[in-house]
CSV table of C-alpha atoms and ligand atoms in Angstrom, one decimal:
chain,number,residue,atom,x,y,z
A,1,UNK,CA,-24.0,21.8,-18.1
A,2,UNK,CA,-21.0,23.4,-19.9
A,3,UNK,CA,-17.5,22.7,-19.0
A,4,UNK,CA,-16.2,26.3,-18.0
A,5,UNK,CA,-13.0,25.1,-16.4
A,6,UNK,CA,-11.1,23.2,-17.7
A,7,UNK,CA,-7.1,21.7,-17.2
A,8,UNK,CA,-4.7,19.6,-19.1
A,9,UNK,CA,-1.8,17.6,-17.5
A,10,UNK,CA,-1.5,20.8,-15.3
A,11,UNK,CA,2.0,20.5,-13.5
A,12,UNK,CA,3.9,23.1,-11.3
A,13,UNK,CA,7.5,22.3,-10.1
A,14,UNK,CA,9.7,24.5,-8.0
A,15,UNK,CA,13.1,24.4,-7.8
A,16,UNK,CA,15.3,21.5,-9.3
A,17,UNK,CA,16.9,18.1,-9.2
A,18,UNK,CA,16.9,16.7,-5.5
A,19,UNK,CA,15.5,19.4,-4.0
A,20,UNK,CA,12.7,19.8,-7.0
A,21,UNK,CA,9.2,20.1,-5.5
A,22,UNK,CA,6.2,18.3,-7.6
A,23,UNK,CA,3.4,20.9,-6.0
A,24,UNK,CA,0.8,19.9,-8.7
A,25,UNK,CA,1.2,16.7,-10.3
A,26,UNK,CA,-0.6,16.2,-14.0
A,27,UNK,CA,-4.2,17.6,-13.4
A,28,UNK,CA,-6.6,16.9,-15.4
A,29,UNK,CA,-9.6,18.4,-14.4
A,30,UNK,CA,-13.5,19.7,-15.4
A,31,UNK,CA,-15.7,21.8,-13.8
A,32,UNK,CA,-18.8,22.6,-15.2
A,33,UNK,CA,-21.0,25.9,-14.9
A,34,UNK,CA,-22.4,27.2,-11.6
A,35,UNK,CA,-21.0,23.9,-9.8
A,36,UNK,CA,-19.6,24.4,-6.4
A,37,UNK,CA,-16.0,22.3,-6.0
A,38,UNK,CA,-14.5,21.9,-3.0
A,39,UNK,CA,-11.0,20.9,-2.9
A,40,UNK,CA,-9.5,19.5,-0.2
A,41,UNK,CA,-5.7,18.3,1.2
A,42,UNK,CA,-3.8,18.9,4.0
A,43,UNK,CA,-0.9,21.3,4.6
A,44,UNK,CA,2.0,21.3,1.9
A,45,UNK,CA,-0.5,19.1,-0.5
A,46,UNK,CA,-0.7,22.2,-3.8
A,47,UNK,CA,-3.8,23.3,-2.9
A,48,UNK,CA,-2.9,27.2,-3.3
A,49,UNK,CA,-0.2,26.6,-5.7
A,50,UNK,CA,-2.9,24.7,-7.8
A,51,UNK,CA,-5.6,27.6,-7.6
A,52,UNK,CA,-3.2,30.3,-8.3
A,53,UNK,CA,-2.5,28.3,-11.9
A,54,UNK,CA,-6.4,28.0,-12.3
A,55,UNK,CA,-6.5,31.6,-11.6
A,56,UNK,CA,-3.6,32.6,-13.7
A,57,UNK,CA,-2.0,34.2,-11.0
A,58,UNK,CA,1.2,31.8,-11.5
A,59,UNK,CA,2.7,29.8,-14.7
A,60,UNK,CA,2.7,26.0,-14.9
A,61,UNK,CA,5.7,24.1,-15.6
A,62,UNK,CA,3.5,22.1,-17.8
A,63,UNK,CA,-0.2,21.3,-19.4
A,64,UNK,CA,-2.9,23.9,-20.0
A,65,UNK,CA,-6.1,25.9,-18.0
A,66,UNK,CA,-8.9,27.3,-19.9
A,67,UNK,CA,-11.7,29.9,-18.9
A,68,UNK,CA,-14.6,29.5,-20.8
A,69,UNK,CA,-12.6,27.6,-24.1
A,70,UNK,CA,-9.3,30.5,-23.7
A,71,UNK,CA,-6.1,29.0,-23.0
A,72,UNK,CA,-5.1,31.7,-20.6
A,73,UNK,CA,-1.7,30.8,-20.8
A,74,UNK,CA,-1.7,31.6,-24.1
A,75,UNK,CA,-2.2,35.3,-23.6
A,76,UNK,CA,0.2,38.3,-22.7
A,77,UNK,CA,0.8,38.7,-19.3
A,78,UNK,CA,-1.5,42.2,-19.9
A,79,UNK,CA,-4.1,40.3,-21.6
A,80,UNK,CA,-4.5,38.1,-18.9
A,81,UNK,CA,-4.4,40.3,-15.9
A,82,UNK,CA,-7.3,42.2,-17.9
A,83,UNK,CA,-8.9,39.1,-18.5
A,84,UNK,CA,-8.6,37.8,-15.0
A,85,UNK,CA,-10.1,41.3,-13.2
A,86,UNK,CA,-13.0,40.6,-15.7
A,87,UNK,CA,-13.9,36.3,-14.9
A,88,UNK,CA,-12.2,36.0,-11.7
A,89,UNK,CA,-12.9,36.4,-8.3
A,90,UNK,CA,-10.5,36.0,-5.6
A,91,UNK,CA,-11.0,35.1,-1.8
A,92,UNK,CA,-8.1,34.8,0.0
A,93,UNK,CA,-7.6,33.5,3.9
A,94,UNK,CA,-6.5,36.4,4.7
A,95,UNK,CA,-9.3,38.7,3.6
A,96,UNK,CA,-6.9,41.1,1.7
A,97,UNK,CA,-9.3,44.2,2.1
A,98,UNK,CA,-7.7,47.8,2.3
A,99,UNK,CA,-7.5,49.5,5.6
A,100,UNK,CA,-8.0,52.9,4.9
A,101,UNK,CA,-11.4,52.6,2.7
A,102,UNK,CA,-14.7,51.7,3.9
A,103,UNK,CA,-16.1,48.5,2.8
A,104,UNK,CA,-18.2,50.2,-0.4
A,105,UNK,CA,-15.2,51.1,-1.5
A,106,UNK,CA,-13.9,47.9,-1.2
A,107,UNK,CA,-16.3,46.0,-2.6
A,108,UNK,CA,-16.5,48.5,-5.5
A,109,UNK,CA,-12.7,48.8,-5.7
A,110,UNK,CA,-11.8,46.1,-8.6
A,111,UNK,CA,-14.1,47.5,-10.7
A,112,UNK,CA,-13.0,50.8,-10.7
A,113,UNK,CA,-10.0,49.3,-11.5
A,114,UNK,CA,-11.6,48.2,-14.8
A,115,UNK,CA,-12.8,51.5,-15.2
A,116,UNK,CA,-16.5,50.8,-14.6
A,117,UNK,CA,-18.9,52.1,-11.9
A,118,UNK,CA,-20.2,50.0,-9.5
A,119,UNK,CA,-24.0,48.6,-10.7
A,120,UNK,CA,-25.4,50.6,-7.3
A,121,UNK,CA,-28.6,48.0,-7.2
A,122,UNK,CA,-26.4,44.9,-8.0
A,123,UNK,CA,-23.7,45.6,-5.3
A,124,UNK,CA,-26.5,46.3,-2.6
A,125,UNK,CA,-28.2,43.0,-3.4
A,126,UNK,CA,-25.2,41.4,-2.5
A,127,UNK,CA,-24.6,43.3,0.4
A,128,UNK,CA,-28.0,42.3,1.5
A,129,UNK,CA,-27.8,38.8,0.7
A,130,UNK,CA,-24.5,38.7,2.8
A,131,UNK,CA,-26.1,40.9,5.8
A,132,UNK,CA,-23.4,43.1,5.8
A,133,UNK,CA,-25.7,46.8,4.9
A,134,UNK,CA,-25.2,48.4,8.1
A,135,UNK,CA,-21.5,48.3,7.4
A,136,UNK,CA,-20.9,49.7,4.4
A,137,UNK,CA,-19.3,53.0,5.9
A,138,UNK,CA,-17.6,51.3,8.4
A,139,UNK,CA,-13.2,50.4,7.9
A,140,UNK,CA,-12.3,46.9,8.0
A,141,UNK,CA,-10.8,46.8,11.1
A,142,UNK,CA,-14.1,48.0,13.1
A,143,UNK,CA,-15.4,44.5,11.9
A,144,UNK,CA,-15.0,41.2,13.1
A,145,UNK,CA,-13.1,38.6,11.1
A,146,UNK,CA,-16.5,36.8,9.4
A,147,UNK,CA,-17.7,40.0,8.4
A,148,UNK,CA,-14.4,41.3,6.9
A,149,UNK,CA,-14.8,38.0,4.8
A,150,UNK,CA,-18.0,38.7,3.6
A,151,UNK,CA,-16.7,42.2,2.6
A,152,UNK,CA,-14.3,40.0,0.6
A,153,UNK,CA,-16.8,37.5,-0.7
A,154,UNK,CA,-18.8,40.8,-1.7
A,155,UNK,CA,-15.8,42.3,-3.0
A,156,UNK,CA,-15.3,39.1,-5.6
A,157,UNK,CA,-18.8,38.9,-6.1
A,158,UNK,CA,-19.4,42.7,-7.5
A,159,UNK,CA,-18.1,42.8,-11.1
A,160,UNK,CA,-20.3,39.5,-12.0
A,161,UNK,CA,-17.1,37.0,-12.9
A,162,UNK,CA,-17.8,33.6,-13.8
A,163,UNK,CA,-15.8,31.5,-11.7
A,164,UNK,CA,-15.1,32.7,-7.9
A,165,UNK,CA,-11.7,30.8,-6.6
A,166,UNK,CA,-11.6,31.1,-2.4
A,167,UNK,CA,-8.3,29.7,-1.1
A,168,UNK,CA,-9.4,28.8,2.7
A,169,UNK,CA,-11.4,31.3,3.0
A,170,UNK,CA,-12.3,30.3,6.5
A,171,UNK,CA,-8.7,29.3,7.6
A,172,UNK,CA,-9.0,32.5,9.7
A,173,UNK,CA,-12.5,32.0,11.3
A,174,UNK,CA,-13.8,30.2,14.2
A,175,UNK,CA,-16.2,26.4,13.0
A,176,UNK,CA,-19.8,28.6,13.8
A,177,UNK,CA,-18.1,31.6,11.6
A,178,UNK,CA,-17.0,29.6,9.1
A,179,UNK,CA,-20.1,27.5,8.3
A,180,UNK,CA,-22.1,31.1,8.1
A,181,UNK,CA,-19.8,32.4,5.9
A,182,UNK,CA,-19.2,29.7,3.6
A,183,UNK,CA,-22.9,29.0,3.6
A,184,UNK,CA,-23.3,33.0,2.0
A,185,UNK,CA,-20.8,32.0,-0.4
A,186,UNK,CA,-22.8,29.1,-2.1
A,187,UNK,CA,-25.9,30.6,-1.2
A,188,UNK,CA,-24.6,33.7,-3.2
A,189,UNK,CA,-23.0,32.4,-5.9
A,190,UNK,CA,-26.0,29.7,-6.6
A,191,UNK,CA,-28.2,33.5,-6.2
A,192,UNK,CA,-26.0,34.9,-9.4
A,193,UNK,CA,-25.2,32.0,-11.4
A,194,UNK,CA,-21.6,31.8,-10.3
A,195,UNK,CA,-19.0,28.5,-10.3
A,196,UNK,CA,-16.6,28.1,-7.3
A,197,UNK,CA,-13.6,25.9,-6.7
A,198,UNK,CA,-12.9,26.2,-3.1
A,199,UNK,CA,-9.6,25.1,-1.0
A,200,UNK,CA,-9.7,23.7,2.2
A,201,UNK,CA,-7.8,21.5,4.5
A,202,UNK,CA,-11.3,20.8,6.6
A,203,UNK,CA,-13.6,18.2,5.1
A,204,UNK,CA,-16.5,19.4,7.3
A,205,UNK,CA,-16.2,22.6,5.4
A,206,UNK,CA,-16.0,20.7,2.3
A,207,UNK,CA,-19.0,19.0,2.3
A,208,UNK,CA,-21.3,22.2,1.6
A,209,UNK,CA,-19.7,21.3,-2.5
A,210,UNK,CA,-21.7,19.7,-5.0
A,211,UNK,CA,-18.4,17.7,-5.7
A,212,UNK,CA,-15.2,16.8,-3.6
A,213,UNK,CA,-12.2,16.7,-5.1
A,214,UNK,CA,-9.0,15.1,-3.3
A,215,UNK,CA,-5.3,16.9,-3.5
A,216,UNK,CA,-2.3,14.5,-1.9
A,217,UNK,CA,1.4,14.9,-2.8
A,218,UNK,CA,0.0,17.2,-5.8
A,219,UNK,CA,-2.1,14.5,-7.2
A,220,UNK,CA,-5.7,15.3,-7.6
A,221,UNK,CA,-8.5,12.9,-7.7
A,222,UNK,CA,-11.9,12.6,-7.4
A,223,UNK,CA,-13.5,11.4,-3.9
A,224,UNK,CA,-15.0,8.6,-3.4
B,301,LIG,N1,7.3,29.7,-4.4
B,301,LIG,C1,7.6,28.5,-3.9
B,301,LIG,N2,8.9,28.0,-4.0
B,301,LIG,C2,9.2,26.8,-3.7
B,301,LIG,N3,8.4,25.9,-3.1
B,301,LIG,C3,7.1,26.2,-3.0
B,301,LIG,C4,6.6,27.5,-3.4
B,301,LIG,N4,5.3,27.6,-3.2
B,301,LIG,C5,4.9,26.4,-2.7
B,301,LIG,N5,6.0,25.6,-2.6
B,301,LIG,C6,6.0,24.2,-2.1
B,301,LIG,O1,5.0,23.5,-2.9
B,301,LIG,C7,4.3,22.6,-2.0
B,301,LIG,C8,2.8,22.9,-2.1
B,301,LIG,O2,2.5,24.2,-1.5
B,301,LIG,P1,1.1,24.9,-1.4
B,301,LIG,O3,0.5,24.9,-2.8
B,301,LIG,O4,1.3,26.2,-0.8
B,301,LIG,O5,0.3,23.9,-0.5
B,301,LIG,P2,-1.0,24.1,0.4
B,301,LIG,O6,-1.7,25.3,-0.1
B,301,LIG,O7,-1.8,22.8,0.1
B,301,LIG,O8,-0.6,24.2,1.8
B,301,LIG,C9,4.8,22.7,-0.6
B,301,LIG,O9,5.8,21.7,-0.5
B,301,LIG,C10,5.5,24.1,-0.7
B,301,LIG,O10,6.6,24.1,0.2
B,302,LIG,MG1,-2.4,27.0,0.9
């Protein structure tokens, strides 16, 4: 399979001399297409900091991401938000859905945002898939913290983007809750042809990945 993610000596520092941070140390990563990449590190280790840069939600000190052979880096800051809305899904711990709009309208909100329409049969396949139909007029708050998740995993899920990044996206769930719902994400994205890099400190959750990647001190390897 194709390489659809790819970085180069990837480095983020904050702050400087003595008090300089190394948060992500030299990556140098591939993931192919429609693979499912857990990575995994404890507290402090650069696991968000890392996704954000393969995101493009933050810049690198140093080295290179591409998306599907673009060096995002290389674009305008406009270019790449555009570009990001369009490949990139997000799932956050947090959830991150809007409290005053039902969950269609959440799921469908990022694409409106692109100016497109929801594809009504699409979205409602996804829906299904992640048994969350009898919801879909409900706010976020009437549901319970797995299903809010799945509105989110929904919400990245509904304008098709290639690669779906979920920073602990059960940190906020309970273990039974968080298999379920990180079981709908691969069973989902496997279902529409989607890659995911997902963060997590707990290596149970990890091992639903194809491949385990290992972050320590900002240094990533490969496990095992
Ligand atoms: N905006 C920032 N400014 C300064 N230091 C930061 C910032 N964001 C993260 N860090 C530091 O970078 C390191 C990695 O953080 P982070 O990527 O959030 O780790 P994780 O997600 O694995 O808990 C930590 O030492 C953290 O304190
Ligand atoms: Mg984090």
């Amino acid at each position: 399979m194709e390489t659809i993610l790819k970085t180069e000596n990837l480095c983020k520092y904050y702050g400087k001399g003595e008090n300089q941070v190394r948060a992500v140390r030299s990556a140098n990563l591939a993931i192919k297409k429609g693979e499912f990449t857990a990575i995994v590190g404890k507290s402090g280790s650069g696991k968000s900091t890392l996704l954000h840069l393969l995101g493009g939600l933050d810049y690198p000190t140093n080295g290179k991401v591409w998306v599907k052979e673009k060096d995002i880096f290389s674009m305008k800051e406009e270019e790449l938000a555009i570009f990001r809305r369009r490949k990139i899904g997000f799932v956050f711990q947090a959830f991150n859905l809007v409290s005053s709009i039902n969950v269609w309208e959440n799921i469908a909100l990022p694409l409106g945002l692109d100016g497109k329409e929801a594809d009504e049969v699409f979205v409602r396949d996804i829906i299904n898939t992640l048994g969350i139909t009898d919801k879909i007029y409900n706010l976020p708050n009437t549901l319970s913290g797995g299903q809010q998740q799945r509105v989110a995993i929904a919400r990245a899920l509904a304008s098709r983007p290639d690669i779906i990044l979920a920073d602990e996206p059960t940190g906020n769930l309970d273990s039974r809750t968080s298999d379920e719902v990180v079981t709908l994400l691969k069973t989902s994205s496997q279902k529409y042809g989607q890659t995911v890099v997902m963060i997590t400190h707990d290596e149970d959750i990890a091992q639903i990945a194809n491949r385990i990647l290992v972050i320590e001190d900002g240094k990533v390897v490969e496990q095992g």
